[in-house]
Coordinates of C-alpha atoms in Angstrom, one line a residue:
M5 CA -10.4 96.0 -140.0
S6 CA -7.2 95.0 -141.9
D7 CA -4.7 92.3 -141.6
L8 CA -1.6 92.6 -143.7
K9 CA 0.6 89.6 -144.6
A10 CA 3.6 89.8 -147.0
T11 CA 6.6 88.2 -148.3
V12 CA 10.0 89.7 -149.1
T13 CA 12.4 87.9 -151.6
E14 CA 15.7 88.8 -152.9
T15 CA 15.9 89.6 -156.6
K16 CA 18.6 90.2 -159.2
T17 CA 17.9 92.0 -162.6
S18 CA 19.3 90.8 -165.9
S19 CA 22.0 93.3 -165.6
G20 CA 23.1 91.8 -162.4
H21 CA 21.6 94.5 -159.9
A22 CA 20.3 93.2 -156.5
G23 CA 17.0 94.1 -155.1
F24 CA 13.9 92.9 -153.3
H25 CA 10.3 92.0 -154.5
V26 CA 7.6 92.5 -152.1
E27 CA 4.2 90.8 -152.3
G28 CA 1.6 91.6 -149.8
Y29 CA -2.0 90.6 -149.1
E30 CA -4.3 92.7 -147.1
K31 CA -7.4 91.1 -145.7
I32 CA -10.3 93.7 -145.3
E33 CA -13.2 92.9 -143.0
Y34 CA -16.0 94.8 -141.9
D35 CA -19.7 94.3 -140.6
F36 CA -23.0 95.5 -141.5
T37 CA -26.1 95.3 -139.1
F38 CA -29.6 96.1 -140.2
I39 CA -31.2 97.6 -137.2
D40 CA -34.5 99.6 -136.6
G41 CA -34.0 102.1 -133.8
V42 CA -30.2 102.5 -133.4
F43 CA -30.5 105.1 -130.8
N44 CA -33.1 103.3 -128.6
I45 CA -31.7 102.9 -125.3
E46 CA -32.6 99.2 -125.0
N47 CA -30.6 98.4 -128.0
A48 CA -26.9 98.1 -127.0
N49 CA -25.4 97.3 -130.4
L50 CA -23.9 100.9 -130.9
A51 CA -22.9 101.2 -127.2
N52 CA -21.0 98.0 -127.2
L53 CA -18.8 99.3 -129.9
Y54 CA -17.7 102.0 -127.7
K55 CA -17.6 100.3 -124.2
K56 CA -13.9 99.8 -124.6
W57 CA -13.3 103.6 -124.9
A58 CA -16.1 104.9 -122.7
R59 CA -16.2 108.0 -124.9
C60 CA -17.3 108.8 -128.4
L61 CA -16.5 111.5 -130.8
A62 CA -19.5 111.8 -133.3
V63 CA -19.5 113.7 -136.6
A64 CA -23.1 114.5 -137.4
D65 CA -25.1 116.1 -140.0
I66 CA -26.7 119.1 -138.4
N67 CA -30.2 118.3 -139.7
I68 CA -30.0 114.9 -138.1
Y69 CA -28.7 116.4 -134.8
N70 CA -31.6 118.9 -134.9
I71 CA -34.0 115.9 -135.1
Y72 CA -32.2 113.1 -133.2
G73 CA -29.8 115.0 -131.0
E74 CA -31.5 114.7 -127.8
Q75 CA -32.2 110.9 -128.3
M76 CA -28.4 110.5 -129.2
K77 CA -27.5 112.2 -125.9
K78 CA -29.8 110.3 -123.7
Y79 CA -28.6 107.0 -125.5
F80 CA -25.0 107.7 -124.7
D81 CA -25.7 109.1 -121.3
H82 CA -27.6 105.9 -120.4
H83 CA -24.8 103.6 -121.3
G84 CA -22.2 105.8 -119.6
I85 CA -20.4 106.8 -122.6
K86 CA -19.0 110.4 -122.9
L87 CA -20.1 111.9 -126.2
V88 CA -18.7 114.7 -128.1
I89 CA -20.7 115.8 -131.2
H90 CA -19.2 117.7 -134.0
K91 CA -22.0 119.1 -136.1
T92 CA -21.6 120.0 -139.7
K93 CA -23.3 120.6 -143.0
I94 CA -21.8 119.1 -146.0
G95 CA -23.2 119.4 -149.5
E96 CA -21.6 119.4 -153.0
K97 CA -20.3 122.8 -152.6
A98 CA -18.8 122.2 -149.1
K99 CA -17.5 118.6 -150.0
T100 CA -14.0 120.2 -149.9
I101 CA -10.7 120.1 -148.3
P102 CA -11.5 122.9 -145.8
T103 CA -14.5 120.9 -144.6
L104 CA -12.3 117.9 -144.2
L105 CA -9.8 119.9 -142.2
S106 CA -12.5 121.1 -139.8
I107 CA -13.3 117.4 -138.8
V108 CA -9.5 116.9 -138.6
E109 CA -9.4 119.8 -136.0
A110 CA -12.3 118.1 -134.1
M111 CA -10.4 114.9 -134.0
T112 CA -7.3 116.6 -132.8
E113 CA -9.1 118.7 -130.1
F114 CA -10.9 115.4 -128.9
G115 CA -7.6 113.5 -128.8
I116 CA -8.5 110.6 -130.8
I117 CA -6.5 107.4 -130.1
R118 CA -5.0 105.4 -132.9
K119 CA -7.6 102.6 -133.0
E120 CA -10.4 104.4 -131.5
P121 CA -13.4 104.8 -133.9
V122 CA -15.0 108.1 -135.0
L123 CA -18.7 107.8 -135.2
V124 CA -20.1 109.3 -138.5
I125 CA -23.8 110.0 -138.8
G126 CA -25.5 111.4 -141.9
G127 CA -25.9 111.0 -145.6
G128 CA -23.4 109.9 -148.3
L129 CA -21.8 113.3 -148.4
I130 CA -21.2 113.2 -144.6
T131 CA -19.8 109.7 -144.7
D132 CA -17.6 110.5 -147.7
V133 CA -15.9 113.5 -146.2
A134 CA -15.6 112.4 -142.5
G135 CA -14.4 108.9 -144.0
F136 CA -11.7 110.5 -145.9
A137 CA -10.7 112.5 -142.9
C138 CA -10.4 109.3 -140.9
A139 CA -8.4 107.9 -143.8
A140 CA -5.9 110.8 -143.6
Y141 CA -5.7 111.2 -139.8
R142 CA -2.5 109.3 -138.8
R143 CA -2.8 107.7 -142.2
S144 CA -5.6 105.5 -140.9
T145 CA -8.1 106.2 -138.1
N146 CA -11.1 103.8 -137.6
F147 CA -14.7 104.9 -138.2
I148 CA -18.2 103.6 -137.7
R149 CA -21.0 104.6 -140.2
I150 CA -24.6 105.3 -139.5
P151 CA -26.1 106.5 -142.9
T152 CA -29.4 108.4 -142.7
T153 CA -30.4 108.9 -146.4
V154 CA -31.5 106.5 -149.1
I155 CA -28.3 107.2 -151.1
G156 CA -26.3 106.6 -147.7
L157 CA -28.0 103.4 -146.9
I158 CA -28.1 101.8 -150.2
D159 CA -25.0 103.2 -152.1
A160 CA -22.4 105.0 -149.9
S161 CA -22.7 102.5 -147.1
V162 CA -21.4 99.6 -149.5
S163 CA -18.4 101.2 -150.8
I164 CA -15.1 101.8 -149.0
K165 CA -14.3 104.8 -151.2
V166 CA -14.1 108.2 -149.2
A167 CA -13.6 111.5 -151.1
V168 CA -14.0 115.3 -151.5
N169 CA -14.6 117.2 -154.7
Y170 CA -12.0 119.3 -156.5
G171 CA -13.0 122.2 -158.8
N172 CA -15.8 120.8 -161.0
Y173 CA -14.7 117.2 -160.6
K174 CA -16.6 115.0 -158.1
N175 CA -14.6 113.0 -155.8
R176 CA -11.2 113.7 -157.4
L177 CA -9.2 113.6 -154.1
G178 CA -10.0 110.5 -152.0
A179 CA -8.9 107.1 -150.6
Y180 CA -10.1 103.6 -150.0
H181 CA -10.9 103.2 -146.2
A182 CA -13.2 100.7 -144.9
P183 CA -15.3 101.4 -141.6
I184 CA -15.2 98.7 -139.0
H185 CA -19.0 98.7 -138.8
T186 CA -22.0 100.1 -140.6
L187 CA -25.3 100.1 -138.8
L188 CA -28.2 100.3 -141.4
D189 CA -31.3 102.0 -139.7
F190 CA -34.1 102.6 -142.3
T191 CA -36.3 104.2 -139.8
F192 CA -34.3 107.4 -140.5
L193 CA -36.2 107.7 -143.7
R194 CA -39.3 108.7 -141.7
T195 CA -37.8 112.3 -141.3
L196 CA -36.0 112.3 -144.7
P197 CA -37.7 114.9 -147.2
I198 CA -39.3 113.4 -150.1
A199 CA -36.9 115.1 -152.5
Q200 CA -34.1 113.1 -150.9
V201 CA -36.0 109.8 -151.1
R202 CA -36.4 110.3 -154.8
N203 CA -32.7 111.3 -155.0
G204 CA -31.7 107.8 -153.5
F205 CA -34.3 105.9 -155.6
A206 CA -32.0 106.6 -158.6
E207 CA -29.1 104.4 -156.9
L208 CA -31.5 101.4 -156.8
M209 CA -32.5 101.9 -160.5
K210 CA -28.7 101.9 -161.2
I211 CA -28.2 98.5 -159.6
S212 CA -31.3 97.0 -160.7
I213 CA -31.2 97.9 -164.5
C214 CA -27.8 96.6 -165.0
S215 CA -27.7 93.7 -162.5
H216 CA -30.8 92.8 -160.6
L217 CA -34.0 92.3 -162.6
S218 CA -36.2 91.2 -159.8
T219 CA -35.4 94.2 -157.9
F220 CA -36.2 96.4 -161.1
E221 CA -39.6 94.5 -161.1
L222 CA -40.3 95.6 -157.6
L223 CA -39.3 99.1 -158.2
D224 CA -41.5 99.3 -161.3
K225 CA -44.5 97.8 -159.4
Y226 CA -44.2 100.2 -156.2
C227 CA -42.5 103.2 -157.7
E228 CA -44.8 106.0 -156.4
Q229 CA -45.6 104.3 -153.0
L230 CA -42.0 103.7 -152.3
I231 CA -41.3 107.3 -152.7
E232 CA -44.3 109.0 -151.2
L233 CA -44.3 106.5 -148.1
K234 CA -40.5 106.7 -147.7
F235 CA -39.8 102.9 -148.4
G236 CA -42.5 101.9 -146.0
R237 CA -41.3 103.8 -143.0
A238 CA -43.9 106.6 -143.3
D239 CA -47.4 106.4 -141.6
G240 CA -50.0 104.6 -143.7
S241 CA -47.5 102.1 -145.3
S242 CA -49.3 98.7 -146.0
K243 CA -47.7 95.5 -144.8
E244 CA -47.3 94.5 -148.6
L245 CA -45.3 97.7 -149.2
I246 CA -43.0 97.4 -146.1
Q247 CA -42.3 93.7 -147.2
A248 CA -41.5 94.9 -150.6
A249 CA -39.3 97.7 -149.5
D250 CA -37.3 95.6 -147.2
K251 CA -36.7 93.0 -149.8
I252 CA -35.6 95.8 -152.2
N253 CA -33.2 97.4 -149.8
F254 CA -31.8 94.0 -148.5
E255 CA -31.3 92.7 -152.0
G256 CA -30.0 95.8 -153.5
I257 CA -27.3 96.1 -150.7
H258 CA -26.4 92.5 -151.1
E259 CA -26.0 92.8 -155.0
M260 CA -23.9 95.9 -154.5
L261 CA -21.6 94.0 -152.0
R262 CA -21.5 91.1 -154.3
L263 CA -20.3 93.3 -157.3
E264 CA -18.0 95.5 -155.0
T265 CA -16.3 93.4 -152.6
P266 CA -14.0 91.5 -155.0
N267 CA -13.0 94.7 -156.4
L268 CA -12.8 97.2 -153.3
H269 CA -9.8 99.0 -154.7
E270 CA -11.1 99.3 -158.1
I271 CA -8.3 97.4 -159.6
G272 CA -10.7 96.1 -162.2
L273 CA -12.2 99.2 -164.1
D274 CA -15.2 97.5 -165.7
R275 CA -17.6 98.2 -163.0
V276 CA -21.4 97.4 -163.1
I277 CA -22.4 99.9 -160.5
A278 CA -20.5 102.7 -162.7
Y279 CA -23.9 102.7 -164.7
G280 CA -24.8 106.3 -164.7
H281 CA -21.4 107.5 -163.6
T282 CA -19.7 108.0 -167.1
W283 CA -20.7 111.5 -168.0
S284 CA -22.4 112.6 -164.7
P285 CA -19.3 113.2 -162.6
L286 CA -18.5 116.4 -164.5
H287 CA -22.0 117.1 -165.5
E288 CA -23.4 117.1 -161.9
L289 CA -21.5 120.3 -161.0
I290 CA -21.9 122.4 -164.0
P291 CA -25.2 124.1 -163.3
E292 CA -24.7 127.2 -161.0
T293 CA -26.9 125.3 -158.5
P294 CA -25.6 121.7 -158.8
F295 CA -27.9 118.7 -159.6
R296 CA -28.7 116.4 -156.8
H297 CA -26.6 113.3 -157.3
G298 CA -29.5 111.1 -158.1
H299 CA -30.7 113.3 -161.0
A300 CA -27.2 113.7 -162.4
I301 CA -26.8 109.9 -162.6
S302 CA -30.4 109.5 -163.9
I303 CA -29.6 111.8 -166.9
D304 CA -26.6 109.6 -167.6
M305 CA -28.4 106.4 -167.2
A306 CA -31.3 107.5 -169.3
Y307 CA -29.0 108.7 -172.0
S308 CA -27.0 105.5 -171.7
A309 CA -30.3 103.6 -172.2
T310 CA -30.9 105.4 -175.4
L311 CA -27.4 104.7 -176.5
A312 CA -27.9 101.1 -175.7
N313 CA -31.3 101.1 -177.7
S314 CA -29.4 102.7 -180.7
R315 CA -27.0 99.7 -180.7
K316 CA -30.1 97.3 -180.4
L317 CA -28.7 96.1 -177.0
I318 CA -32.2 96.7 -175.5
T319 CA -35.5 96.6 -177.3
D320 CA -37.8 99.5 -177.8
E321 CA -40.1 98.3 -175.2
E322 CA -37.2 97.8 -172.6
H323 CA -36.0 101.3 -173.4
H324 CA -39.5 102.8 -172.9
R325 CA -39.9 100.8 -169.7
I326 CA -36.7 102.2 -168.3
L327 CA -37.4 106.0 -169.3
K328 CA -41.0 105.5 -168.1
L329 CA -39.7 104.4 -164.6
F330 CA -37.4 107.5 -164.4
S331 CA -40.3 109.7 -165.3
R332 CA -42.7 108.1 -162.8
A333 CA -40.0 108.6 -160.1
G334 CA -39.7 112.2 -160.9
L335 CA -36.1 111.8 -161.8
S336 CA -34.5 113.8 -164.4
M337 CA -33.7 112.4 -167.9
D338 CA -32.3 115.5 -169.7
H339 CA -31.3 119.0 -169.1
E340 CA -30.3 121.9 -171.2
T341 CA -26.8 121.7 -169.7
F342 CA -26.4 118.2 -171.1
T343 CA -24.8 119.2 -174.4
E344 CA -22.3 117.8 -177.0
D345 CA -19.8 120.0 -175.4
I346 CA -20.3 118.6 -172.0
L347 CA -20.3 115.0 -173.5
E348 CA -16.9 115.7 -174.9
Q349 CA -15.5 117.1 -171.7
A350 CA -16.8 114.3 -169.6
T351 CA -15.5 111.7 -172.1
A352 CA -12.0 113.1 -171.9
A353 CA -12.2 113.2 -168.1
I354 CA -13.5 109.6 -167.6
L355 CA -11.0 108.3 -170.0
K356 CA -8.2 109.4 -167.7
T357 CA -10.0 107.8 -164.7
R358 CA -10.6 104.5 -166.5
D359 CA -7.2 104.0 -167.8
G360 CA -7.8 105.3 -171.5
L361 CA -11.0 103.2 -172.1
L362 CA -14.6 104.6 -172.0
R363 CA -16.0 101.5 -170.0
A364 CA -19.6 102.8 -170.3
A365 CA -21.9 100.3 -168.5
V366 CA -25.1 100.0 -170.4
P367 CA -28.0 97.5 -170.0
S368 CA -28.2 94.5 -172.3
P369 CA -31.0 93.5 -171.6
I370 CA -32.6 94.8 -168.4
G371 CA -31.0 93.1 -165.4
K372 CA -27.7 92.6 -167.1
C373 CA -24.9 94.9 -168.6
I374 CA -22.2 95.2 -171.0
F375 CA -19.4 97.9 -171.3
L376 CA -18.8 100.0 -174.4
N377 CA -15.4 101.2 -175.3
D378 CA -15.8 101.9 -179.1
V379 CA -18.2 104.9 -178.9
S380 CA -17.2 107.6 -181.4
K381 CA -18.0 111.3 -180.8
E382 CA -20.5 111.2 -183.8
E383 CA -22.3 108.2 -182.3
M384 CA -22.5 110.0 -179.0
N385 CA -23.8 113.2 -180.4
A386 CA -26.4 111.4 -182.6
A387 CA -27.6 109.4 -179.5
L388 CA -27.8 112.7 -177.6
H389 CA -30.0 114.3 -180.3
R390 CA -32.2 111.2 -180.5
H391 CA -32.6 111.2 -176.7
K392 CA -33.5 114.7 -176.3
Q393 CA -36.4 114.2 -178.8
I394 CA -37.4 111.0 -177.2
V395 CA -37.8 112.4 -173.8
K396 CA -40.0 115.2 -175.0
E397 CA -42.7 112.6 -175.1
Y398 CA -42.7 112.1 -171.3
P399 CA -44.2 114.2 -168.6
R400 CA -42.1 117.5 -167.9
Q401 CA -40.1 116.7 -171.3
G402 CA -37.6 114.7 -169.1
A403 CA -37.3 117.3 -166.4
G404 CA -37.0 116.1 -162.9
L405 CA -38.7 117.1 -159.7
D406 CA -36.6 118.8 -157.0
A407 CA -33.6 118.2 -159.3
F408 CA -31.2 120.7 -157.8
V409 CA -29.6 121.0 -154.4
D410 CA -31.3 123.4 -151.8
A411 CA -30.0 124.8 -148.5
S412 CA -30.2 121.3 -146.9
D413 CA -27.8 120.0 -149.5
T414 CA -25.3 122.7 -150.0
G415 CA -23.5 122.9 -146.8
E416 CA -24.4 126.6 -146.4
C417 CA -25.5 127.7 -143.0
P418 CA -28.5 130.0 -142.3
A419 CA -27.4 133.4 -141.0
G420 CA -26.3 133.3 -137.3
E421 CA -25.8 129.5 -137.3
A422 CA -22.4 128.1 -137.1
E423 CA -21.2 125.6 -139.7
H424 CA -19.6 123.6 -137.0
D425 CA -20.3 123.5 -133.4
H426 CA -19.7 120.9 -130.5
V427 CA -22.0 119.6 -127.9
V428 CA -20.5 117.6 -125.1
V429 CA -22.4 115.1 -123.0
K430 CA -20.7 114.2 -119.9
N431 CA -20.7 110.8 -118.3
P432 CA -23.2 110.9 -115.6
L433 CA -21.1 108.9 -113.2
N434 CA -18.3 111.7 -113.3
S435 CA -20.5 115.0 -113.2
N436 CA -24.0 116.2 -112.9
G437 CA -26.0 119.4 -113.6
V438 CA -25.6 121.8 -116.5
K439 CA -22.9 124.3 -116.9
D440 CA -22.0 126.8 -119.5
I441 CA -18.4 127.1 -121.0
N442 CA -17.1 129.9 -123.2
G443 CA -14.6 128.7 -125.6
S444 CA -13.6 128.6 -129.2
N445 CA -15.0 126.7 -132.2
G446 CA -18.6 127.2 -131.5
V447 CA -21.4 129.7 -132.1
N448 CA -20.1 133.2 -132.1
G449 CA -16.9 131.7 -130.5
K450 CA -18.8 130.0 -127.8
K451 CA -18.9 126.2 -127.1
K452 CA -21.9 124.6 -125.6
D453 CA -21.4 121.9 -122.9
S454 CA -24.6 120.2 -121.4
I455 CA -25.7 117.1 -119.6
T456 CA -29.0 115.7 -120.2
D457 CA -31.3 113.4 -118.2
I458 CA -32.1 109.9 -119.4
E459 CA -35.3 108.9 -120.9
C460 CA -36.3 105.6 -122.9
I461 CA -37.8 106.9 -126.2
S462 CA -38.5 103.9 -128.3
K463 CA -38.3 100.1 -128.7
L464 CA -35.5 97.7 -129.9
T465 CA -35.8 95.8 -133.0
Q466 CA -33.3 92.8 -133.0
P467 CA -31.0 93.1 -136.0
P468 CA -29.5 90.6 -138.5
T469 CA -25.7 91.0 -139.1
T470 CA -23.7 90.7 -142.2
K471 CA -19.9 90.3 -142.1
V472 CA -18.0 91.2 -145.3
M473 CA -14.5 89.8 -145.9
A474 CA -12.5 90.4 -149.0

């Protein structure tokens, strides 16, 4: 939520021309709640956010809907809230203006009211695109986020940036638009594929290598267990692992907020959390099948660590420790497409984004960071050649596991499955039974309309709440 205060004063230029000077200050505040079982019927946190409206438009990842859709319906039905679900698939190739417009169409069809919040459920790609749709719709429509992936929970949830890709450039079109609330439910990781857990692990490496040594130590200690047992949410997780994972997640998010909230609109361009994001924004989309985001930034981070080591900013031991952790996690450290030419193109692109300076974040030492602005083309290329030789000494010669997007990432639908569909759950106080409605914007031109019975599925965990004000 925002509260804008401003002053207007009369001015006069040195040439005698009259005018005005406007000085405005916008207070931005939004909340985070850590909660296990957000769709448990006994847990009214989410329902309370929609009581005023007695209805909810949800933009949901289709994979999440397939797993949790029935539970979502029963939850809202139980609380007497009319639910409309707009199902979508959004991957890097579908993180586009047409996808954004499909969400806008759903908002128009729903008849969203000015201050009424859209509920966005899915990974970082979903929250990015749906958040941008909300930013654009009537120039500012509220939304509530429920991220469901490691990247969504740890990284995308913290930022107020929303965007779509343009051409081969990630997030080239976007805005700054804060949600009114973010609900952080790590139990979604139980059903997240291991490849996506690994993908998100990279974001924790990003923040820990350059800003939080104690988190890096925990990642180093529990690396394989964190990935294989989905941050302590999978069956067989020990109490020790669960406690370590919860500490990593809480402190990682807290550190991201500490760094981001003073600079929500990126007025300051030296950003610690831009580690791994100097050359990766262009490189990520270069292969015909794009990299998963975590692997793209891991290549950038590993190369940046080699660059830092070449400058003696980190020791050989620290350098090896960083690269070894990337390798143990199954994250990429190099690829044949990471070339001198790509470095040159990516550097030219990022200089425009960063107001003419490279501002490359590198560790110095682990847990702290500095920014490099004076890296010559010759130094970059020399570091690249050295990096490619060094990573050959590691398993898979620097290649990552599950490094490229698949059908679950791309936003492409299997044959016969519509990319966007609606399921409407009616308020049980107003109607009953099940009916079929033929209409538009659904599978083969048909819209599904159903009402479900109510069942209690699982148990409530009381959440702590974090409020952000900047």
